[in-house]
XYZ file of C-alpha atoms in Angstrom:
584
model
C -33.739 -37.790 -0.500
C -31.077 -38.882 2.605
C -29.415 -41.650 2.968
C -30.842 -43.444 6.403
C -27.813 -44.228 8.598
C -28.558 -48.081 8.868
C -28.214 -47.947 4.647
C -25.173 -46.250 5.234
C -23.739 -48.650 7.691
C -24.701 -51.610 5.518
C -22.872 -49.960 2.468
C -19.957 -49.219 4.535
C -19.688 -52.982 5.701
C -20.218 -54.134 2.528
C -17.787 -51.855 0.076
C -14.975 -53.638 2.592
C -12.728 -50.158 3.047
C -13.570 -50.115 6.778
C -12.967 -53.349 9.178
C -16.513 -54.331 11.072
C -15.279 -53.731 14.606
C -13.879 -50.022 13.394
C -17.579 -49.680 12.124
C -19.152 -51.257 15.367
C -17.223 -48.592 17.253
C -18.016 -46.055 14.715
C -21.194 -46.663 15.042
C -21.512 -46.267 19.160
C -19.445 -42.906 18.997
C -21.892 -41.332 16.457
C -25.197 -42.211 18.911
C -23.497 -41.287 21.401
C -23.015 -37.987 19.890
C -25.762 -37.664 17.727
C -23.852 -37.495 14.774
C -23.916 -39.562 11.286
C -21.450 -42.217 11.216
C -19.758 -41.531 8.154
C -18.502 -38.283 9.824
C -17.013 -39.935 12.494
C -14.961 -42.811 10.559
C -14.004 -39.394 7.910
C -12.979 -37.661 11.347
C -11.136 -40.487 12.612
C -9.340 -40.755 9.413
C -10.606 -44.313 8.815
C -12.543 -43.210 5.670
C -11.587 -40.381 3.185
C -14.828 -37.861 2.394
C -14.427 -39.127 -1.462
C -15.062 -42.385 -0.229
C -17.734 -41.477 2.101
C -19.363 -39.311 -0.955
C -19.109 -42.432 -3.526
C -20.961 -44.959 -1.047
C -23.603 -41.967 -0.320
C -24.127 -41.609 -4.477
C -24.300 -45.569 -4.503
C -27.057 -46.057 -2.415
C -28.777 -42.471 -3.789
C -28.722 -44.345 -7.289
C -26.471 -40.535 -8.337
C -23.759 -41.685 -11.143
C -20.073 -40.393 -10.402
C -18.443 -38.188 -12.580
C -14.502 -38.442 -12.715
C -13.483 -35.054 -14.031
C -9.107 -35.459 -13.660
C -8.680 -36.381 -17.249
C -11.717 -34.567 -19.031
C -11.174 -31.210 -21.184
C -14.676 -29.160 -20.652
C -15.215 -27.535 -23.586
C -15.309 -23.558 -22.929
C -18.461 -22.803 -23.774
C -20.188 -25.915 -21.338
C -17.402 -24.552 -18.409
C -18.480 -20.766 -18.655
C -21.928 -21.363 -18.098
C -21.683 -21.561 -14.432
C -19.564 -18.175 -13.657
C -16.305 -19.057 -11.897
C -17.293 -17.382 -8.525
C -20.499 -19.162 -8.753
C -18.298 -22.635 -9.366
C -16.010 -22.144 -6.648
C -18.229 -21.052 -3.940
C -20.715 -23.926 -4.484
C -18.421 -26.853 -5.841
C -20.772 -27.359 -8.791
C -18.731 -27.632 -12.579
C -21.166 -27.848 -15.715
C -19.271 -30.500 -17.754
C -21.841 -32.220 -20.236
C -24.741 -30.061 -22.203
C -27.595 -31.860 -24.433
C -30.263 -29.624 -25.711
C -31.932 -27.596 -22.214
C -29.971 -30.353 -20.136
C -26.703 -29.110 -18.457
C -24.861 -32.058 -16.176
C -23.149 -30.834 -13.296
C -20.366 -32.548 -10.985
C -20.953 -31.353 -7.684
C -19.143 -32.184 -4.190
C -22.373 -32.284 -2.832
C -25.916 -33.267 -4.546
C -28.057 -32.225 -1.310
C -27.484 -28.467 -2.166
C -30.687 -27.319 -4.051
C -30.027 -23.532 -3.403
C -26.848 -24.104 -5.217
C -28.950 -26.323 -8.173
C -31.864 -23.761 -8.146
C -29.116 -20.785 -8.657
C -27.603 -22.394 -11.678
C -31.242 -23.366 -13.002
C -32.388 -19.364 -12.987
C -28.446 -18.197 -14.258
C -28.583 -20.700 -17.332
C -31.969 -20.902 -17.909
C -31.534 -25.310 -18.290
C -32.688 -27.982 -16.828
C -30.286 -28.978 -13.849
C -28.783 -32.721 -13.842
C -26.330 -33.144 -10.757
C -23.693 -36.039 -10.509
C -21.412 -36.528 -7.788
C -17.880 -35.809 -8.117
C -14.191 -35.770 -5.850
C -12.411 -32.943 -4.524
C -9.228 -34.043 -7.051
C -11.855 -33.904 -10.442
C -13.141 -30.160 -8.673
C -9.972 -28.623 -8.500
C -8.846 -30.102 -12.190
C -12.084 -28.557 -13.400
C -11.702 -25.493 -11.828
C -8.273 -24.703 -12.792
C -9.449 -25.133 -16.188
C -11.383 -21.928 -15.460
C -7.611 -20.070 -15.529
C -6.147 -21.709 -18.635
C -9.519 -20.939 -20.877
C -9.591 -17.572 -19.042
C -5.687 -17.087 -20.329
C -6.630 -18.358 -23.808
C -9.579 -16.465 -24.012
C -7.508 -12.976 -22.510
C -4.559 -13.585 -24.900
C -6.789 -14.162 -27.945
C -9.019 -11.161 -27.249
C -6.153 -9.041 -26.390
C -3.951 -9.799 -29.386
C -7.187 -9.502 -31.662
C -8.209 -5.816 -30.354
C -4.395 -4.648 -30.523
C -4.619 -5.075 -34.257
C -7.828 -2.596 -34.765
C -6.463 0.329 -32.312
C -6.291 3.640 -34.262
C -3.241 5.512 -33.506
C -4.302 9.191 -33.756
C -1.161 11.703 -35.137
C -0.839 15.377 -35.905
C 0.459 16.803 -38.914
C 3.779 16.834 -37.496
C 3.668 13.622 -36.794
C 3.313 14.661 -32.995
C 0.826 12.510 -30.601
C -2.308 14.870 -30.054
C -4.043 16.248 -27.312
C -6.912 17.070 -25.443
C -10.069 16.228 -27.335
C -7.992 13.338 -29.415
C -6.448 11.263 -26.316
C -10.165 11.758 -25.019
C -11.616 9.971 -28.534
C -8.912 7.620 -27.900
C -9.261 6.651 -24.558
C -13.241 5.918 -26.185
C -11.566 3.697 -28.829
C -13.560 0.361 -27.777
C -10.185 -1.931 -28.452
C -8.685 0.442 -26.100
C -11.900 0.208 -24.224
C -12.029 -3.921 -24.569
C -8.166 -4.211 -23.745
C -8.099 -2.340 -20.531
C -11.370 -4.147 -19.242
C -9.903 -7.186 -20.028
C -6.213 -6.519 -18.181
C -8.726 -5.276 -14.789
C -10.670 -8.441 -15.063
C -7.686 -10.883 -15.415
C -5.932 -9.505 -12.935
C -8.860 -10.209 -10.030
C -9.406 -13.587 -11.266
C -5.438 -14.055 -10.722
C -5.773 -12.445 -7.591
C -3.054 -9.697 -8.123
C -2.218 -7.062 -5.958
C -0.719 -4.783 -8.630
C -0.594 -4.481 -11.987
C 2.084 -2.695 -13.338
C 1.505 -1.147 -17.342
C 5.631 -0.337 -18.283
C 6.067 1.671 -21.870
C 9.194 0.389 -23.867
C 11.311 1.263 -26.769
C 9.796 -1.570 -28.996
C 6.239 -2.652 -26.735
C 4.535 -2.260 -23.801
C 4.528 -4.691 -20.931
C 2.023 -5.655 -18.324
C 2.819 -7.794 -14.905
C 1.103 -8.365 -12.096
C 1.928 -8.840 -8.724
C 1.116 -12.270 -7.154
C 1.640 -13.190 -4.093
C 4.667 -10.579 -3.899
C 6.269 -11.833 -6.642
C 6.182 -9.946 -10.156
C 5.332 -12.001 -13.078
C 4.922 -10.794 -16.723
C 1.380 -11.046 -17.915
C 1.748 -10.056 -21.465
C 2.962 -7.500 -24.131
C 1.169 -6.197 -26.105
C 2.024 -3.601 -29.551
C 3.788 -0.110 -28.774
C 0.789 2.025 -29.989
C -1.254 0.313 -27.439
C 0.381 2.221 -25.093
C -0.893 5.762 -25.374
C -4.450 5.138 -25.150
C -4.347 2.445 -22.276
C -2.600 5.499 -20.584
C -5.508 7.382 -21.647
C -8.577 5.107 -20.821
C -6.624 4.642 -17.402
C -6.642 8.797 -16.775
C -10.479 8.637 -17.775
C -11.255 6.033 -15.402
C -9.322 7.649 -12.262
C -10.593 11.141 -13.592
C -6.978 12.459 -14.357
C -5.488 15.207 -16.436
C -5.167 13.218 -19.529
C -2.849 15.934 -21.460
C -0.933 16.166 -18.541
C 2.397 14.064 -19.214
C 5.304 15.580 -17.152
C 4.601 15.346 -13.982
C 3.613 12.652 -11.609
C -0.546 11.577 -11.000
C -2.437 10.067 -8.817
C -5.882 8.801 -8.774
C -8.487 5.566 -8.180
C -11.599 3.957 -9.796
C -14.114 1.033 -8.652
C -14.950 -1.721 -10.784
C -16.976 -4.937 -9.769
C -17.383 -8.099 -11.342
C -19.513 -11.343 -10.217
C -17.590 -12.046 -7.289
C -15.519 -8.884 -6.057
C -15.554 -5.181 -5.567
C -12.686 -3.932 -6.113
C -11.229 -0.582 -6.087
C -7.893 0.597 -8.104
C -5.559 2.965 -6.838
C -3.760 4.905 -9.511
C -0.033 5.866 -10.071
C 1.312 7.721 -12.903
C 4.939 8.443 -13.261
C 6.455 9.559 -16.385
C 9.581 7.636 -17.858
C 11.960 7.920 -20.914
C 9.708 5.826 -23.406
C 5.735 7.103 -21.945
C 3.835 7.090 -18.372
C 4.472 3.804 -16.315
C 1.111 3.239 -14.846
C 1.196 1.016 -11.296
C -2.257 0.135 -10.161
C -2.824 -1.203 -6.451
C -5.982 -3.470 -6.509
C -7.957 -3.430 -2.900
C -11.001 -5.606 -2.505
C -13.627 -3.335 -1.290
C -14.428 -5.401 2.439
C -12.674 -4.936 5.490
C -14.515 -8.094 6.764
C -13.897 -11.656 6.707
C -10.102 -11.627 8.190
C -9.261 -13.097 11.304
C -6.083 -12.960 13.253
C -5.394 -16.731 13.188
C -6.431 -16.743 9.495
C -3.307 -14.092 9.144
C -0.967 -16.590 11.019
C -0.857 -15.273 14.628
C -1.061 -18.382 17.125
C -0.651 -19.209 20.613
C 1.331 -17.295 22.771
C 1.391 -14.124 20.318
C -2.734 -14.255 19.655
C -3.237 -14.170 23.419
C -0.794 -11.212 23.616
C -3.076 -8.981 20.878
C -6.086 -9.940 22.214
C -4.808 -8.827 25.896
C -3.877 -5.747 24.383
C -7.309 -5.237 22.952
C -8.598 -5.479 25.996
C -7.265 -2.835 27.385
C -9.263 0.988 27.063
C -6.011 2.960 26.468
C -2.729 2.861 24.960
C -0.901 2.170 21.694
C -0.397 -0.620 19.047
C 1.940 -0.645 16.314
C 2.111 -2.605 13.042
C 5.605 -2.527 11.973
C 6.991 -3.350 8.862
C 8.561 -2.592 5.043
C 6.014 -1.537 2.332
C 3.819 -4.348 1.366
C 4.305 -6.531 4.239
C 0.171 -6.495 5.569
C 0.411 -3.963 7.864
C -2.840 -2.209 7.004
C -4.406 -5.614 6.649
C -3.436 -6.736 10.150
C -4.552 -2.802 11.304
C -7.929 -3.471 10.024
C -8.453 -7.293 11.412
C -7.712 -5.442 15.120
C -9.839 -2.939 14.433
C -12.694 -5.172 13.834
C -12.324 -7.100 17.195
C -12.463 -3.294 18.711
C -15.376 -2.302 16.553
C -18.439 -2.946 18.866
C -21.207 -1.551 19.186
C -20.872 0.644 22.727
C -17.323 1.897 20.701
C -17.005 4.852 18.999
C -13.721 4.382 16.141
C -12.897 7.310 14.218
C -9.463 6.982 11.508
C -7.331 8.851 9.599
C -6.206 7.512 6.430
C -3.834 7.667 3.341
C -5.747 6.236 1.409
C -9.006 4.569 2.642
C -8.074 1.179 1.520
C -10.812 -1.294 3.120
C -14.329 0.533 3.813
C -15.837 -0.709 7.256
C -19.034 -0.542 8.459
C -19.454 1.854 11.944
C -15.857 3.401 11.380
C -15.842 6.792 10.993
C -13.403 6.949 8.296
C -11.038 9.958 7.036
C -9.126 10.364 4.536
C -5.843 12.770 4.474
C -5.394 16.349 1.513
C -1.694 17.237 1.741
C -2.840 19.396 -1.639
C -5.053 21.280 0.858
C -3.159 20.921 4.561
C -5.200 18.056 5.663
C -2.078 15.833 6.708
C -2.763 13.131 9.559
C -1.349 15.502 12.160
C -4.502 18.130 11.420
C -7.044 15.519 10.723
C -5.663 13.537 14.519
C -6.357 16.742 15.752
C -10.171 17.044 14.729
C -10.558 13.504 15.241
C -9.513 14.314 19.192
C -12.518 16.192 19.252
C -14.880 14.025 18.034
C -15.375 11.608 21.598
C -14.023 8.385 20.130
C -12.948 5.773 22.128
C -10.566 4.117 19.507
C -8.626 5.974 17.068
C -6.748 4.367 13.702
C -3.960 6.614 12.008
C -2.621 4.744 8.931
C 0.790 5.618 9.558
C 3.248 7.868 12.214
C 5.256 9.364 9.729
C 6.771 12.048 11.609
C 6.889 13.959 15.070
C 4.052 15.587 15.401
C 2.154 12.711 14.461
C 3.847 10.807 17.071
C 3.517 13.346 19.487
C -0.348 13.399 18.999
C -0.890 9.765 18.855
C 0.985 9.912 22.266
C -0.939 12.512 23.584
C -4.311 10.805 21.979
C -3.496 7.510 24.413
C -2.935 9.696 27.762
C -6.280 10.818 27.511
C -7.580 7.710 27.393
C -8.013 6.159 23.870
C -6.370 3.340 22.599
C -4.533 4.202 19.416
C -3.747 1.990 16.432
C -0.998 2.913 13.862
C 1.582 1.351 11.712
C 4.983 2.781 11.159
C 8.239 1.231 8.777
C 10.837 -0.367 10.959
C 12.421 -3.954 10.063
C 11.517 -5.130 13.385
C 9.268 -5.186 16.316
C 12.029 -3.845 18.961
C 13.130 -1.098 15.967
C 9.578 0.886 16.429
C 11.116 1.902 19.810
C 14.520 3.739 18.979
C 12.570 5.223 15.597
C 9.966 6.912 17.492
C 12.536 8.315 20.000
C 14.174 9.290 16.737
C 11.212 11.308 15.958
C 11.025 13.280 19.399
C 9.298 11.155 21.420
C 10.258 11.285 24.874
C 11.312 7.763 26.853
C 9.032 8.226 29.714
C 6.026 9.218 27.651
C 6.484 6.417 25.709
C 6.686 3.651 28.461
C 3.255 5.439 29.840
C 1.480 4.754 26.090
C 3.105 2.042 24.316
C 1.146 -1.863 24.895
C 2.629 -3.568 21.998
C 4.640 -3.831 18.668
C 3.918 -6.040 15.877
C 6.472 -6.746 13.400
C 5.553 -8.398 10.578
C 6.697 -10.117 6.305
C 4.446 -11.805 4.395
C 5.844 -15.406 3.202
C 3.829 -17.719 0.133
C 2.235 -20.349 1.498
C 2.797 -23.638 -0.109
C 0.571 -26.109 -2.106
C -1.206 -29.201 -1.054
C 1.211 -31.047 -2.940
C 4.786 -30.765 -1.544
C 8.033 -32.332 -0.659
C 9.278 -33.515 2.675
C 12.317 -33.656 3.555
C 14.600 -33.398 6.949
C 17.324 -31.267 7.943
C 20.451 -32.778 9.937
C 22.270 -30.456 12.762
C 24.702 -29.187 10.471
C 22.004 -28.403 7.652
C 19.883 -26.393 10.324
C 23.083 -24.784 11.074
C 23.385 -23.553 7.671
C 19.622 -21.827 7.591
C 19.730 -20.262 11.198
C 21.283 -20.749 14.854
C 20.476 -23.467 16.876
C 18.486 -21.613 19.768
C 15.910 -20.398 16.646
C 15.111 -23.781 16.159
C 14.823 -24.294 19.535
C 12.348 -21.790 20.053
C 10.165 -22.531 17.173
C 10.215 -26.223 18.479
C 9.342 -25.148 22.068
C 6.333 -23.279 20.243
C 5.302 -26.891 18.597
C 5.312 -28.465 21.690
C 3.469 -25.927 23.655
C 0.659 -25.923 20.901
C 0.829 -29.625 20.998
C 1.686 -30.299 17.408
C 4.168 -32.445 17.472
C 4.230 -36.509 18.888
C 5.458 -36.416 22.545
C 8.769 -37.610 22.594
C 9.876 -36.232 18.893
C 13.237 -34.516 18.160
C 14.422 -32.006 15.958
C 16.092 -34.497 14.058
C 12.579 -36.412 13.042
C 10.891 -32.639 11.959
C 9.493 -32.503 8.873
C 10.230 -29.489 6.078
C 8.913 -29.157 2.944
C 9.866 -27.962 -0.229
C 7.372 -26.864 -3.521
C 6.277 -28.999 -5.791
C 5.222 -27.246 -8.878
C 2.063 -28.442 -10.596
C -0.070 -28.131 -12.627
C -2.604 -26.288 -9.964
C 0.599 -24.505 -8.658
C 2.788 -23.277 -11.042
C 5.620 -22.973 -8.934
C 4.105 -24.763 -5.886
C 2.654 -21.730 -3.607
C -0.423 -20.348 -4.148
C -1.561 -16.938 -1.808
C 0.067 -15.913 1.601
C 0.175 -15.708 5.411
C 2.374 -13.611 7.905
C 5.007 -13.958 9.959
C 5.252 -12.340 12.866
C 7.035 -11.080 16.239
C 4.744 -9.536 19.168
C 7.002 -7.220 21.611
C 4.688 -6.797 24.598
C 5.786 -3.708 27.150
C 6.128 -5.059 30.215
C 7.926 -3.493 33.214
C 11.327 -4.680 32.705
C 11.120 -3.526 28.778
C 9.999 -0.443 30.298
C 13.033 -0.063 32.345
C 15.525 -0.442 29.165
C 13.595 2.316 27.195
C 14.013 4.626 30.329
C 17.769 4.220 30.264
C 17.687 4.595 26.126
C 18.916 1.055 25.218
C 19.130 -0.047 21.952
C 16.493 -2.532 20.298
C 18.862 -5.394 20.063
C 18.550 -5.130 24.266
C 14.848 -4.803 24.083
C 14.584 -7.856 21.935
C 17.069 -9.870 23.870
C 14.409 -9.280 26.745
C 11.400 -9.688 24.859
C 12.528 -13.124 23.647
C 13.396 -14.129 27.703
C 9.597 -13.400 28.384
C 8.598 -15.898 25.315
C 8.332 -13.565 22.162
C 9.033 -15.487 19.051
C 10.833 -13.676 16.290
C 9.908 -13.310 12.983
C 12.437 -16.038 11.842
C 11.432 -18.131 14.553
C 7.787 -18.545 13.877
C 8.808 -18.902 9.855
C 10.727 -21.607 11.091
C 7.827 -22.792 13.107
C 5.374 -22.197 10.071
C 7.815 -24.362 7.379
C 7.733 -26.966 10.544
C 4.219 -27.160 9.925
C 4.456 -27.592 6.242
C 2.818 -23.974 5.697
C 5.939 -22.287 3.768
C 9.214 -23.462 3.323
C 12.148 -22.381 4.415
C 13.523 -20.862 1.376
C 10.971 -18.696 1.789
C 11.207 -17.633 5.115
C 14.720 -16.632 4.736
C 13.769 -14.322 2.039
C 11.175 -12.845 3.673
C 13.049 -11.942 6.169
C 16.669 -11.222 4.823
C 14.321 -9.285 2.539
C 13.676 -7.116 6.050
């Protein structure tokens, strides 16, 4: 059933939110352009989509469901999946006998209705809701998730069976194999896995100590203990973890390395596995990679304006190199893999060399490197040279001969895509000079450095605040501001005639949502394009403080500068940026 747009005028009119004559216009603009008139007063801000959702479940006879204040009990919540919640806006809240209500953003979606009807198996009742009442509900998902972890957890930990030797000795072998079957073991270290995709970690580090052993994840960059749980827990969440990534599991000296899959409703995720033995047992660090190289784009990654039009020139062209620079962990392989899907058509032939595979990508011939067996990136560049490709990926130039094919790989015509660990953009040029490569050949190849940190973006909910001249000076110099204020004009994002005086900041606000007011990431970034007069200073060996002087006369923004832009936008705040990059 739809709401006809002369009902939805009338109920407009009468709930008294909009004036008539911002109606009447309303009204002309969405004829005009065939649209419904409660999109354009939402568009033109003269009407929140709440609003325009209430008047539509008004006239639709749906009841409204206000979900801020209401405690779903767990067993109602986890009826609809929390992928399945998320992706569809649709919360079960309410369940009498085969009837389940649901508060949905939007009662028109039947697939999402009939999907719920087949998963539960009830009859489906949907009532509107508000984006504020969907994101209370949903972060309910997390707490009962926590409870439900922490009670499991603490529950299984008392039934593990610690196997010993005569001596006293841990066991072996056959035993650590038994144990690794143990299902608490088995139920603990399923749980942990599970957890940390729903919090969307990145690692999860398992740490053996004199009196317990401690879990914490990586979110969003930052380490954060998950839990602890009993000392004898330890040895067979070792084991269960060397089963899993098919490890020696009586081997307890020496270093390991492995990886498993695992997928749940939402995700496919693969783990890669690090064993190192310490004083008190085998710290295990696992490096969780979702198993899609799809789905990123560069703006979604926080390249805009000037410096997306400089990658996507680069792109363009059919030989050369591009560099991702950066520290460990900074989203160098992520940006790597968002280029290489612009460049993966289908008249393109990419081939890569890896260590390790971490996203899988459809048509991209993917390799990964053996040092165990002499399969290092220099020997697999090498085959990969003869296999015709037009576009060639190494995951990293770690060292001359590397470099030296990579160079040799763009004079023949391919464009070649690599990351290598330099705190800046301009500092990619002096290290691979470092490594043997010769100035001239590497005017002829090189199109473009990025440098690159990753900063946590911030919440919805935040504070603004303003920064006088001496407070900027404080943060950074004067000309960084000006640049990343040039960059808002430029873009158009700031009121013609504003000053950097009137420019907003922000700082977190931690909520309830947010627990301390960011939640996920985005990049910051500087793009060094070669161009003849950057060629000139690498022919005559200057330094990279030279080559960035340049760079920033032809309109690069550095890294600081477009974190300064980015907290100007309310995206991060400052504090942020400044560690990000004084992290560099």
């Amino acid at each position: 059933m739809q709401v006809t747009e002369s009902e939805l005028k009338t109920f407009i009119l009468d709930s008294g939110l909009v004036p008539r004559k911002d109606v009447d216009a309303a009204d002309e603009e969405a004829k005009k352009r065939n649209q419904s008139i409660g999109d354009i007063l939402v568009s033109q801000g003269a009407l929140t989509s709440d609003a325009l959702r209430r008047i539509k479940a008004y006239v639709l006879g749906i009841p409204f469901v206000n979900l801020k204040d209401k405690k779903i009990p767990l067993e109602v919540l986890s009826l609809i999946p929390e992928p399945i919640a998320r992706t569809h806006s649709i919360i079960g809240f309410r369940k009498e006998g085969n009837e389940l209500e649901v508060a949905m953003l939007d009662t028109q979606d039947l697939p999402a209705i009939d999907s719920v009807r087949k998963k539960t198996g009830l009859k489906i009742l949907p009532r509107l809701t508000d984006d504020e009442s969907l994101k209370h509900a949903l972060m309910q998902y997390q707490k009962s998730l926590k409870e439900e972890f922490g009670d499991l957890i603490a529950t299984e930990a008392g039934r593990i069976n610690v196997v010993k030797d005569a001596s006293g000795d841990d066991v072996t072998g056959e035993e650590l194999k038994k144990m690794a079957e143990d299902l608490p073991i088995v139920r603990i270290v399923d749980t942990l896995l599970r957890h940390a995709i729903i919090q969307d970690a990145s690692d999860i580090h398992i740490e053996p100590m004199e009196e317990a052993t401690l879990v914490r994840y990586r979110i969003d960059g930052i380490l954060h203990d998950a839990m602890t749980l009993p000392k004898n827990a330890g040895p067979g969440i070792t084991a269960r973890i060397k089963v899993l990534a098919n490890l020696k599991l009586d081997e307890k000296r020496l270093p390991q390395d492995g990886r498993f899959k695992m997928e749940t409703d939402a995700d496919k995720v693969s783990f890669r596995v690090s064993l190192l033995p310490t004083y008190y047992g085998e710290k295990i660090v696992m490096r969780l990679l979702r198993e899609t190289g799809e789905g990123f784009t560069l703006e979604a990654l926080g390249f805009h304006g000037e410096s997306l039009e400089r990658i996507h020139s680069a792109t363009k062209q059919t030989t050369g190199i591009i560099l991702i620079s950066g520290p460990t962990g900074s989203g160098k392989t992520t940006t790597l893999y968002t280029v290489l899907d612009i460049l993966n058509r289908p008249d393109v032939n990419i081939s890569t060399i890896e260590d390790p595979i971490e996203y899988q990508m459809k048509r991209v011939n993917q390799t990964q490197v053996n040092p165990t067996i002499g399969f290092t990136f220099a020997s697999g560049l090498r085959a990969l040279l003869r296999q015709d490709p037009n576009v060639i990926m190494v995951g990293e130039i770690r060292d001359g001969e590397t470099a030296s094919l990579a160079i040799n790989a763009a004079l023949t015509g391919h464009i070649v895509l690599s990351t290598i660990h330099t705190n800046s953009a301009a500092g990619a040029i002096p290290r691979l000079m470092d490594m043997g490569v010769e100035p001239f050949l590497l005017v002829s190849t090189l199109r473009l450095v990025v440098g690159q940190r990753l900063v946590r973006r911030l919440c919805d909910d935040k504070e603004q605040y303003t920064l006088d001249d001496k407070e900027r000076a404080k943060v950074a110099p004067a000309e960084k501001f000006d640049a990343a204020f040039k960059s808002l004009e430029d873009e158009k994002l700031v009121k013609e005639g504003s000053k950097l005086d009137t420019l907003p900041f922000y700082h977190p606000k931690p909520s309830g949502e947010c627990e301390d007011g960011y939640k996920s990431r985005i990049g910051i970034h500087e793009i060094l394009t070669v161009s003849p007069a950057i060629r000139e200073l690498i022919l005559h060996s200057e330094g990279p403080d030279a080559v960035e002087a340049q760079a920033r006369k032809e309109g690069m923004l550095t890294m600081l500068e477009d974190g300064l832009y980015k907290a100007a936008r309310g995206i991060t705040s400052l504090e942020e940026v400044l560690r990000a990059v004084n992290d560099g």
